[in-house]
Short mmCIF file of C-alpha atoms and ligand atoms in Angstrom, two decimals:
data_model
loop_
_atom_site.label_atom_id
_atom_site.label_comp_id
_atom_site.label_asym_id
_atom_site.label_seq_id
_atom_site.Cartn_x
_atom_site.Cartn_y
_atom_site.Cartn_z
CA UNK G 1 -69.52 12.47 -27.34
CA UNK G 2 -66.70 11.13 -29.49
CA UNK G 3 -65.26 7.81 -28.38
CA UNK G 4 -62.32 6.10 -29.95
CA UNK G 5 -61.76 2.41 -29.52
CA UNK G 6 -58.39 -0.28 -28.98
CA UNK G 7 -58.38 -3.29 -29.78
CA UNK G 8 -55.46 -5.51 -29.73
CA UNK G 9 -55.09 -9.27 -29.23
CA UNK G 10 -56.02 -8.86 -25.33
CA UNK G 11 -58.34 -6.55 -24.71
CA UNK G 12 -60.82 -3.87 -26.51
CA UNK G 13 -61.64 -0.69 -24.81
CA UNK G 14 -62.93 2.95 -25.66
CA UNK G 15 -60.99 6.11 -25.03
CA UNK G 16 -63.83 8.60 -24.70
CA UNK G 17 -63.81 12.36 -24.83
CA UNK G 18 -66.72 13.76 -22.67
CA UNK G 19 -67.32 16.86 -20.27
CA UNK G 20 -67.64 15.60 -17.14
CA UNK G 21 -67.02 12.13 -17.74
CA UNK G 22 -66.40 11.82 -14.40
CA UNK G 23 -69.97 11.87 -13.27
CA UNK G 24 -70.21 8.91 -15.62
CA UNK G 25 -67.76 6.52 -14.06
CA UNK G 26 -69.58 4.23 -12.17
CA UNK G 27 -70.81 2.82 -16.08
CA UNK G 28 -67.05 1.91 -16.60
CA UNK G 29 -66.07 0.54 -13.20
CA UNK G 30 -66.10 -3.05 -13.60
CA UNK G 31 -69.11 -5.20 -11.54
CA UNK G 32 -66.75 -7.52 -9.28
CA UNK G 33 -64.54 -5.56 -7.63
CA UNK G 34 -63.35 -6.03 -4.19
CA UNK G 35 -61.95 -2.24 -3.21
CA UNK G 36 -59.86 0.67 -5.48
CA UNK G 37 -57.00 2.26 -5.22
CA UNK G 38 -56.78 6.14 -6.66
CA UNK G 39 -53.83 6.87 -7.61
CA UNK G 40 -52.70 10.41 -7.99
CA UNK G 41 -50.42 13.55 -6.42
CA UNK G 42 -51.85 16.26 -4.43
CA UNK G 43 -52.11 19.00 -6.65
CA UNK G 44 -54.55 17.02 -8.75
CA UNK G 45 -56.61 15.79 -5.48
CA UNK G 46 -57.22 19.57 -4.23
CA UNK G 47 -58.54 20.54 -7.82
CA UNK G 48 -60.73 17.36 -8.13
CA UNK G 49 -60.99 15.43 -5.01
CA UNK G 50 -64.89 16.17 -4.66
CA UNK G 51 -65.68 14.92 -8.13
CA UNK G 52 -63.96 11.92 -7.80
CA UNK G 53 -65.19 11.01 -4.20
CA UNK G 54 -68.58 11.69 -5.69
CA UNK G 55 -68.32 9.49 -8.99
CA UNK G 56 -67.48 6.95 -6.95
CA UNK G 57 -70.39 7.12 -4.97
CA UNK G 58 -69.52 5.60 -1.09
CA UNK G 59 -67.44 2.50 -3.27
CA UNK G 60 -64.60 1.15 -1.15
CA UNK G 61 -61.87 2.91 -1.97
CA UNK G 62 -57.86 4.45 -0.77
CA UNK G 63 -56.50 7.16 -2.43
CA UNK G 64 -52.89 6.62 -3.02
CA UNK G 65 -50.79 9.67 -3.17
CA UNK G 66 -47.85 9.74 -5.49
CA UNK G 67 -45.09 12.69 -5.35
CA UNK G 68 -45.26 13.43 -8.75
CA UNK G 69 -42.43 14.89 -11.34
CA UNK G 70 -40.77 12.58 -13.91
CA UNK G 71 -37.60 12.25 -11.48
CA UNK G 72 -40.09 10.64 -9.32
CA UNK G 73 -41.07 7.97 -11.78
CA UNK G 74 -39.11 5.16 -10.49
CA UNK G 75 -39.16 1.55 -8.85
CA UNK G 76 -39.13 2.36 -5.84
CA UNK G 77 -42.05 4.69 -5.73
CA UNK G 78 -43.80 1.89 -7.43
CA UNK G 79 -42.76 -0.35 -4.58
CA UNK G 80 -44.23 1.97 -1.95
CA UNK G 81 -47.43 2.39 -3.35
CA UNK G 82 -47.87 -1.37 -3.39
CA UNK G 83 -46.95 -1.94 -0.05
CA UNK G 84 -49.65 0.93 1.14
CA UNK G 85 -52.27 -1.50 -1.00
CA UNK G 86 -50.79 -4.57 0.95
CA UNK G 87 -51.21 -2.72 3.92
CA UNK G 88 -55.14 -1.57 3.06
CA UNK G 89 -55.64 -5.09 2.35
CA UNK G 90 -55.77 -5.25 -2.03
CA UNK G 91 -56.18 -8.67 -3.48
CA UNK G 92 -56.55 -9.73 -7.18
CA UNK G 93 -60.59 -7.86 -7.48
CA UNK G 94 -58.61 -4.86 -6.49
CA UNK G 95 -59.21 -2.18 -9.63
CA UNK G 96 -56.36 0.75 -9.53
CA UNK G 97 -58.14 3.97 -11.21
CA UNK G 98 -54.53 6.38 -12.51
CA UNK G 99 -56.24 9.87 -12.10
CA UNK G 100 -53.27 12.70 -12.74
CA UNK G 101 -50.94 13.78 -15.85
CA UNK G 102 -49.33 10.92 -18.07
CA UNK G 103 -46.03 10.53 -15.26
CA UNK G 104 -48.88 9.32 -12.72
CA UNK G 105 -50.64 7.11 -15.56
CA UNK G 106 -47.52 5.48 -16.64
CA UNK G 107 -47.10 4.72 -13.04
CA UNK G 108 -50.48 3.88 -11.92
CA UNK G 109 -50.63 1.80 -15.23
CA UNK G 110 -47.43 -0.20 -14.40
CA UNK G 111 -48.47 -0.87 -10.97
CA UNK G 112 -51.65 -2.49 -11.77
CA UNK G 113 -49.31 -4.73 -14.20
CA UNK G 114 -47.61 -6.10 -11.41
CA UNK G 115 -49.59 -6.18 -8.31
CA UNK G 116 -50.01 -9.96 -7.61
CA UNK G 117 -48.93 -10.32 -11.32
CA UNK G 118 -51.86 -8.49 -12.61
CA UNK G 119 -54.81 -6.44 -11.73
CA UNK G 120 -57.09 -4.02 -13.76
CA UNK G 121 -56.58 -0.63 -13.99
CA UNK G 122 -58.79 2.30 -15.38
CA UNK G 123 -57.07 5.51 -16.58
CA UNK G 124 -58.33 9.59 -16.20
CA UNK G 125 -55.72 11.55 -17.61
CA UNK G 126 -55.69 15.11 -15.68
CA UNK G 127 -53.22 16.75 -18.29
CA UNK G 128 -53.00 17.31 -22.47
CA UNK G 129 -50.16 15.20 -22.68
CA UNK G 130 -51.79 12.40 -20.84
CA UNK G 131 -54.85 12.55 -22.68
CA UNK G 132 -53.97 12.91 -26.33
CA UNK G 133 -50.98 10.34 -25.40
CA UNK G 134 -49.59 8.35 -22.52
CA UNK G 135 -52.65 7.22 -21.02
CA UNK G 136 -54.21 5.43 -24.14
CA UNK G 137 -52.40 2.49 -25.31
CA UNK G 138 -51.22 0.47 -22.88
CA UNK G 139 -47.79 1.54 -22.62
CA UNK G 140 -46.78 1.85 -18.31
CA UNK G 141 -43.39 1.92 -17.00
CA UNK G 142 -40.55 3.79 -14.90
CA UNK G 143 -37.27 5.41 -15.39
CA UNK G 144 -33.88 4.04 -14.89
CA UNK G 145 -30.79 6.45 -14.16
CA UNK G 146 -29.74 5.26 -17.31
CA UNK G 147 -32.85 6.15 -19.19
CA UNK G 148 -36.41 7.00 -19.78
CA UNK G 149 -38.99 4.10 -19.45
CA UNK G 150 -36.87 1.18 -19.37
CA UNK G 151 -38.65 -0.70 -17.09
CA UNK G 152 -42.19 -1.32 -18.16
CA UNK G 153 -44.62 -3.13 -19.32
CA UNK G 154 -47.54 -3.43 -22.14
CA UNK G 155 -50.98 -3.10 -19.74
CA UNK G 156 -54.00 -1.82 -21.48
CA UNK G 157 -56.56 -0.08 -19.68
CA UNK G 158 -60.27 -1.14 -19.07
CA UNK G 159 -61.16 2.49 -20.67
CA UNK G 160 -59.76 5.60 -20.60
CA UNK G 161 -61.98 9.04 -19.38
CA UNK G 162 -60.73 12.22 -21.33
CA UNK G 163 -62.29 15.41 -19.88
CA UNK G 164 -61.39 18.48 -21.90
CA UNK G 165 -62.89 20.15 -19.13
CA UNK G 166 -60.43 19.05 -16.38
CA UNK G 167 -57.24 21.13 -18.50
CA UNK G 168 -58.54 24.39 -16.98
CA UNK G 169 -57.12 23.75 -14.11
CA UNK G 170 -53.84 22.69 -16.39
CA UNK G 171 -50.14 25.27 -15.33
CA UNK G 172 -50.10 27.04 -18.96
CA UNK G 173 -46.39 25.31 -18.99
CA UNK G 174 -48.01 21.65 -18.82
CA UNK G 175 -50.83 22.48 -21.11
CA UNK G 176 -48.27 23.88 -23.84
CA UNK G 177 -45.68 21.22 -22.86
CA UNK G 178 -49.08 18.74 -24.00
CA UNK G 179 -49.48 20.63 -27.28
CA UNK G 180 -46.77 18.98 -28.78
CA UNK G 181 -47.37 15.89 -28.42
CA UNK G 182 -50.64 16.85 -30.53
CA UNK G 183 -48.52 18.01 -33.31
CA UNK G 184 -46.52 15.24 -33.23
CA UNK G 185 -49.70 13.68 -34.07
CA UNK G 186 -50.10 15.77 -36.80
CA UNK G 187 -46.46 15.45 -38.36
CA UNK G 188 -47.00 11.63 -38.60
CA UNK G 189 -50.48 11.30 -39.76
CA UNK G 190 -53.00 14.11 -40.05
CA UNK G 191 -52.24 17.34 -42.11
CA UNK G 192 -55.43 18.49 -41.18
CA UNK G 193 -54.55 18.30 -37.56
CA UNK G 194 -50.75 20.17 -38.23
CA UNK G 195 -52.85 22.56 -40.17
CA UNK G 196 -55.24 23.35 -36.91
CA UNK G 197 -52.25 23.60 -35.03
CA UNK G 198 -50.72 25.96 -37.52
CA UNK G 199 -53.52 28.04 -38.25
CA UNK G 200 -55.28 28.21 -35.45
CA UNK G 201 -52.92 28.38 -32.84
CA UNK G 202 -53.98 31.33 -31.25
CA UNK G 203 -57.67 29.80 -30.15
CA UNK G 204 -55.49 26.58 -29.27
CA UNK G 205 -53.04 28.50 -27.07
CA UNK G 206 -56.27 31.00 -25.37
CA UNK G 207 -57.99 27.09 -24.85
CA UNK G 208 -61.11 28.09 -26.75
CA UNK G 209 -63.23 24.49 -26.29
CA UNK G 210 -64.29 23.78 -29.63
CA UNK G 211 -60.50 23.86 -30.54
CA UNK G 212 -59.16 22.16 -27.74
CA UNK G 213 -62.13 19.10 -27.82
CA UNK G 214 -61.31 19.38 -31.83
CA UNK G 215 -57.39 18.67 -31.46
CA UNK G 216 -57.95 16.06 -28.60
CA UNK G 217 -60.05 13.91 -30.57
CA UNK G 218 -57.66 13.85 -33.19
CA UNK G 219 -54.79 12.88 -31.90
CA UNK G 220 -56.74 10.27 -29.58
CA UNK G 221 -58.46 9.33 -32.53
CA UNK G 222 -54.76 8.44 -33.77
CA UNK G 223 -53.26 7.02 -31.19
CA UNK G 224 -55.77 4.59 -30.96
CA UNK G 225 -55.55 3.05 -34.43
CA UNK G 226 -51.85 2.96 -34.23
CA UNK G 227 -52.05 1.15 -31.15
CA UNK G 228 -55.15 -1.18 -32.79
CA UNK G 229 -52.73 -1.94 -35.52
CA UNK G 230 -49.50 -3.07 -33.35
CA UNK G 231 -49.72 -3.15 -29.92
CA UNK G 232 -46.28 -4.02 -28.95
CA UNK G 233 -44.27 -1.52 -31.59
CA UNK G 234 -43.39 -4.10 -33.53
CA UNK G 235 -43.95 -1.66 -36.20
CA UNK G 236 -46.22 0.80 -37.02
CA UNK G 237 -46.45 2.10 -33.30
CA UNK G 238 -42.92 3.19 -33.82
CA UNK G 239 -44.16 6.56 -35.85
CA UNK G 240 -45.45 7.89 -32.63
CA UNK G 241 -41.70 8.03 -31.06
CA UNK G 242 -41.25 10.86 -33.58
CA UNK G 243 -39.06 14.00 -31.62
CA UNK G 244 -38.34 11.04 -28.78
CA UNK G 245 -35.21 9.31 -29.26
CA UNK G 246 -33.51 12.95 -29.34
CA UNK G 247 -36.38 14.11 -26.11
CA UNK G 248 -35.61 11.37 -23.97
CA UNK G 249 -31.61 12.00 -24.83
CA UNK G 250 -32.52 15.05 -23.05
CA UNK G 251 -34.53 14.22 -20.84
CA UNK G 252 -32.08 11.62 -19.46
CA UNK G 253 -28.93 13.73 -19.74
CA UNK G 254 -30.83 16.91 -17.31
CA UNK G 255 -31.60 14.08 -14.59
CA UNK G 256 -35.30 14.93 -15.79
CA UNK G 257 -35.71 17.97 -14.13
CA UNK G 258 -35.28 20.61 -16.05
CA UNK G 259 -37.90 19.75 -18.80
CA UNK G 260 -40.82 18.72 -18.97
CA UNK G 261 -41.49 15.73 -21.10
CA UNK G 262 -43.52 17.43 -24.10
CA UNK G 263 -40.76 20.37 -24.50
CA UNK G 264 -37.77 17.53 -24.55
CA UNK G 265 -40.57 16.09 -27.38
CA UNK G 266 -40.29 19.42 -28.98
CA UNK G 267 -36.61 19.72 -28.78
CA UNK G 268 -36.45 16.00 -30.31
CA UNK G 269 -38.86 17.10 -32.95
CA UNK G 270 -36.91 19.70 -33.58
CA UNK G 271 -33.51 17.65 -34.51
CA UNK G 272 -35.34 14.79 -36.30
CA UNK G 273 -37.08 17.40 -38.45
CA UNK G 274 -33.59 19.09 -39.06
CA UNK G 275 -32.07 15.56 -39.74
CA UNK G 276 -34.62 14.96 -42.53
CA UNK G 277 -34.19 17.86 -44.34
CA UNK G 278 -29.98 16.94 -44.06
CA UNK G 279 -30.80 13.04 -44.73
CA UNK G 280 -32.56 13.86 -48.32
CA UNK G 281 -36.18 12.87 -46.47
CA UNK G 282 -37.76 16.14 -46.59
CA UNK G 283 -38.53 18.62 -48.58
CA UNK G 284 -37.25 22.35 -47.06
CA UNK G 285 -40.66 23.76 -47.55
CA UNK G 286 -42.46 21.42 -45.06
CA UNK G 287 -39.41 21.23 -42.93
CA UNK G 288 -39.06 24.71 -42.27
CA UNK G 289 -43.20 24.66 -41.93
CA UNK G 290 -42.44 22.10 -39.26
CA UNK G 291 -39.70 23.59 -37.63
CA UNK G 292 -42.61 26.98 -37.44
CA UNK G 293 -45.06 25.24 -35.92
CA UNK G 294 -42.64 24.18 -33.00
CA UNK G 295 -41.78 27.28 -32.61
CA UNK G 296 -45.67 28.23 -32.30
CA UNK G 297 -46.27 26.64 -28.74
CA UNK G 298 -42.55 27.91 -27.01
CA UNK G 299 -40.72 28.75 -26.06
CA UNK G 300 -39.25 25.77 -24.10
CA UNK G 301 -36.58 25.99 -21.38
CA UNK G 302 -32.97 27.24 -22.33
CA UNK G 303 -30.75 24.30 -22.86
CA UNK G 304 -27.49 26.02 -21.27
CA UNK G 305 -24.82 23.60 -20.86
CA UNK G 306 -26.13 20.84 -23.61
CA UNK G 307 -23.96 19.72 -26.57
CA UNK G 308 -24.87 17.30 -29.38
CA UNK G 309 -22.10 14.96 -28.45
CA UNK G 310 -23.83 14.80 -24.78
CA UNK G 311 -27.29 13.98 -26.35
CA UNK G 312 -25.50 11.42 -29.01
CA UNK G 313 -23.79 9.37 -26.38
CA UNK G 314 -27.02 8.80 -24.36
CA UNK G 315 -28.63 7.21 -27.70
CA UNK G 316 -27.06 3.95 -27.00
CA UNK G 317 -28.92 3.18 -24.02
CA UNK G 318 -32.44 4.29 -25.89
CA UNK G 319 -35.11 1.54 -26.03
CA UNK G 320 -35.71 1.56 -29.80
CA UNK G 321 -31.85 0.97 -30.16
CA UNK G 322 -31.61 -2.36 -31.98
CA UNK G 323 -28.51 -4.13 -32.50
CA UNK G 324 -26.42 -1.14 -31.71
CA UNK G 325 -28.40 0.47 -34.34
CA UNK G 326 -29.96 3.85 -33.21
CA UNK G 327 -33.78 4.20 -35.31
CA UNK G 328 -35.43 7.77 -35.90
CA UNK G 329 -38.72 8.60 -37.05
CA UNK G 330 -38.45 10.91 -39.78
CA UNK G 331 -40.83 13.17 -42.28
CA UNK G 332 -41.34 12.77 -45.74
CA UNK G 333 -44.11 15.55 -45.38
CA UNK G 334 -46.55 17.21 -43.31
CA UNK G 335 -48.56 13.80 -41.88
CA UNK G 336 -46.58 11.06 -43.15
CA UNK G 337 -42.70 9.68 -41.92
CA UNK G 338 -40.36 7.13 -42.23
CA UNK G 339 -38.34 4.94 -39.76
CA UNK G 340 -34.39 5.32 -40.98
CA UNK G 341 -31.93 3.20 -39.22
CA UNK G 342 -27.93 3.71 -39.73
CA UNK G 343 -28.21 7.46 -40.31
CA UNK G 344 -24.35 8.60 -39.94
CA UNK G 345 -23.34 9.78 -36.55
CA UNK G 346 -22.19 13.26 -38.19
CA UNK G 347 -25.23 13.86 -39.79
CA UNK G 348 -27.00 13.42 -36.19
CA UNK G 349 -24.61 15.64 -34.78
CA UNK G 350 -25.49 18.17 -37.42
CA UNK G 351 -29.18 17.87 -36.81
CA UNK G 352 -29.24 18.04 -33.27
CA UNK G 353 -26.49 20.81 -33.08
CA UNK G 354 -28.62 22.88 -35.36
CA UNK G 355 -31.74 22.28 -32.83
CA UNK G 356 -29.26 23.50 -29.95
CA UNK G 357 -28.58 26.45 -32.11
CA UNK G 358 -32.39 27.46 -32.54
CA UNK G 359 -33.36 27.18 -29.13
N1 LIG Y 401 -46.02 7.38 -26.43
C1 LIG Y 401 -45.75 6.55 -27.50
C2 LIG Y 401 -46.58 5.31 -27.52
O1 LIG Y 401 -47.53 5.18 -26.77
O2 LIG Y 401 -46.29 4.42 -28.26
#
């Protein structure tokens, strides 16, 4: 089965998309290791508890249960689930396995960065979004009030288990909400993979597997040589924030509860394609074929009680802000963008009132 590797400066590992991986996870569990620590939330347990306690095959292990929800992603969950691997006795040959959608990931992943400064930790995305995205690459972290992610760290996995099997089990809300962070994918770098989505979004949307396995590889296939090529977003790794600096606006500004973090993706899509088209970037052919496509995998939730200005004054306190300097990831066409910064504040306001409109 397909397997896609990272490597950056620190570590190499494989992101590998397999039916049933799970049975095969003993081969990726590293030799030394004391005891492990499962991190997850309950809905995932009930659905998969049996394969997981049978992968691991009477290895000493806790199973860490984490609330789940991206208004849940914060220090001091973090904090709690360390003190439960105090308590259960973890030390540094302690391996943390994060087995749930990409909110549990980020957090598992993060955890394992700073538990006694450092352990390992081995990812098994349960959810689209996770798979195709937050769980390959290293990137872990936790909300502040004041914004998405802005505590984190860079903490690559020891390999990452993607079963296409496992989305069956998926709400049809997540497993959409997942979808566009495939086509995201496909904006920035693949028009075959924006044309799958396009075309073919019927079989995508009913989860036919030769699809689904189809788009998944792509986009993993992707993310990891983005990642191989700049780890730390120095540069090239900006291209996959395309649709976020307007999604995690959004995000921020509905306490992240209203929206799920795909569909603010969307939304953010949504604006930045707009803002193209009204920055001179993109041609009106692919942005409207853009703008289509979004449409394709909706609808998302209503955004009552949002206004541009809102979404523009949380931009400030976004991560990719430099020197006061807001930066957008923009299309010239279908699979290739730009990163603009200084874009006039009127023209943003333009571009995300226009998403507002649509939605
Ligand atoms: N989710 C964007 C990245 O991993 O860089």
């Amino acid at each position: 089965m397909p397997s896609y590797t990272v490597r950056t400066s620190t570590a190499q590992y494989d992101a590998i998309v397999e039916r049933n991986i799970l049975s095969r996870l003993a081969e990726y569990l590293p030799a030394r290791i004391s005891q492990i620590f499962v991190v997850t939330t309950r809905d995932v347990w009930n659905y998969h508890a049996k394969a997981m306690e049978d992968a691991l095959d009477g290895r000493k292990h806790h199973v860490l249960f984490f609330p789940g929800g991206e208004d849940k992603k914060r220090m001091s969950e973090v904090e709690a689930l360390a003190e439960q691997m105090m308590a259960a006795g973890a030390d540094r040959a302690s391996l943390v396995i994060g087995f749930g959608g990409g909110i549990v990931t980020d957090v598992a992943g993060f955890l394992a960065a700073i538990f006694l400064r450092g352990i390992p930790v081995l990812q098994i995305p349960t959810t689209l979004l996770g798979q195709v995205d937050a769980a390959v690459g290293g990137k872990t972290g936790v909300n502040l009030v004041s914004g998405k992610n802005l505590i984190g760290s860079f903490h690559q996995p020891l390999a990452v288990l993607i079963d296409p099997e496992v989305l069956r089990t998926l709400p049809e809300r997540e497993y959409r909400a997942g979808l566009y962070e495939v086509l995201k994918c496909g904006v920035i770098r693949s028009k075959t993979l924006f044309d799958q989505m396009a075309f073919q979004s019927a079989d995508i949307l009913g989860q036919h597997p030769g699809i689904v396995e189809s788009i998944i590889c792509e986009s993993v296939r992707i993310k990891c040589e983005v990642v191989t090529a700049d780890e730390k977003e120095g540069d090239l790794r900006r291209i996959l924030n395309f649709g976020h600096t307007i999604g995690h606006a959004l995000e921020a500004e509905t306490k992240y509860t209203r929206f799920l973090h795909g569909e603010a993706v969307a939304f953010g899509m949504n604006a930045a394609t707009h803002l193209a088209h009204l920055n001179g970037t993109l041609p009106l052919a692919d942005c409207n074929s853009i703008l289509s496509c979004i449409e394709l995998f909706g609808p998302i939730p209503k955004l009552e009680g949002i206004s541009a200005d809102m979404l523009l004054g949380r931009l400030a306190s976004d991560k990719k802000t430099l020197h006061g300097k807001v930066h957008f990831v923009l299309p010239t066409r279908i699979g290739e963008v730009t990163i603009v910064t200084g874009i006039d504040t009127g023209l943003i306001r333009q571009a995300t009132a226009a998403a507002l409109a649509a939605s």
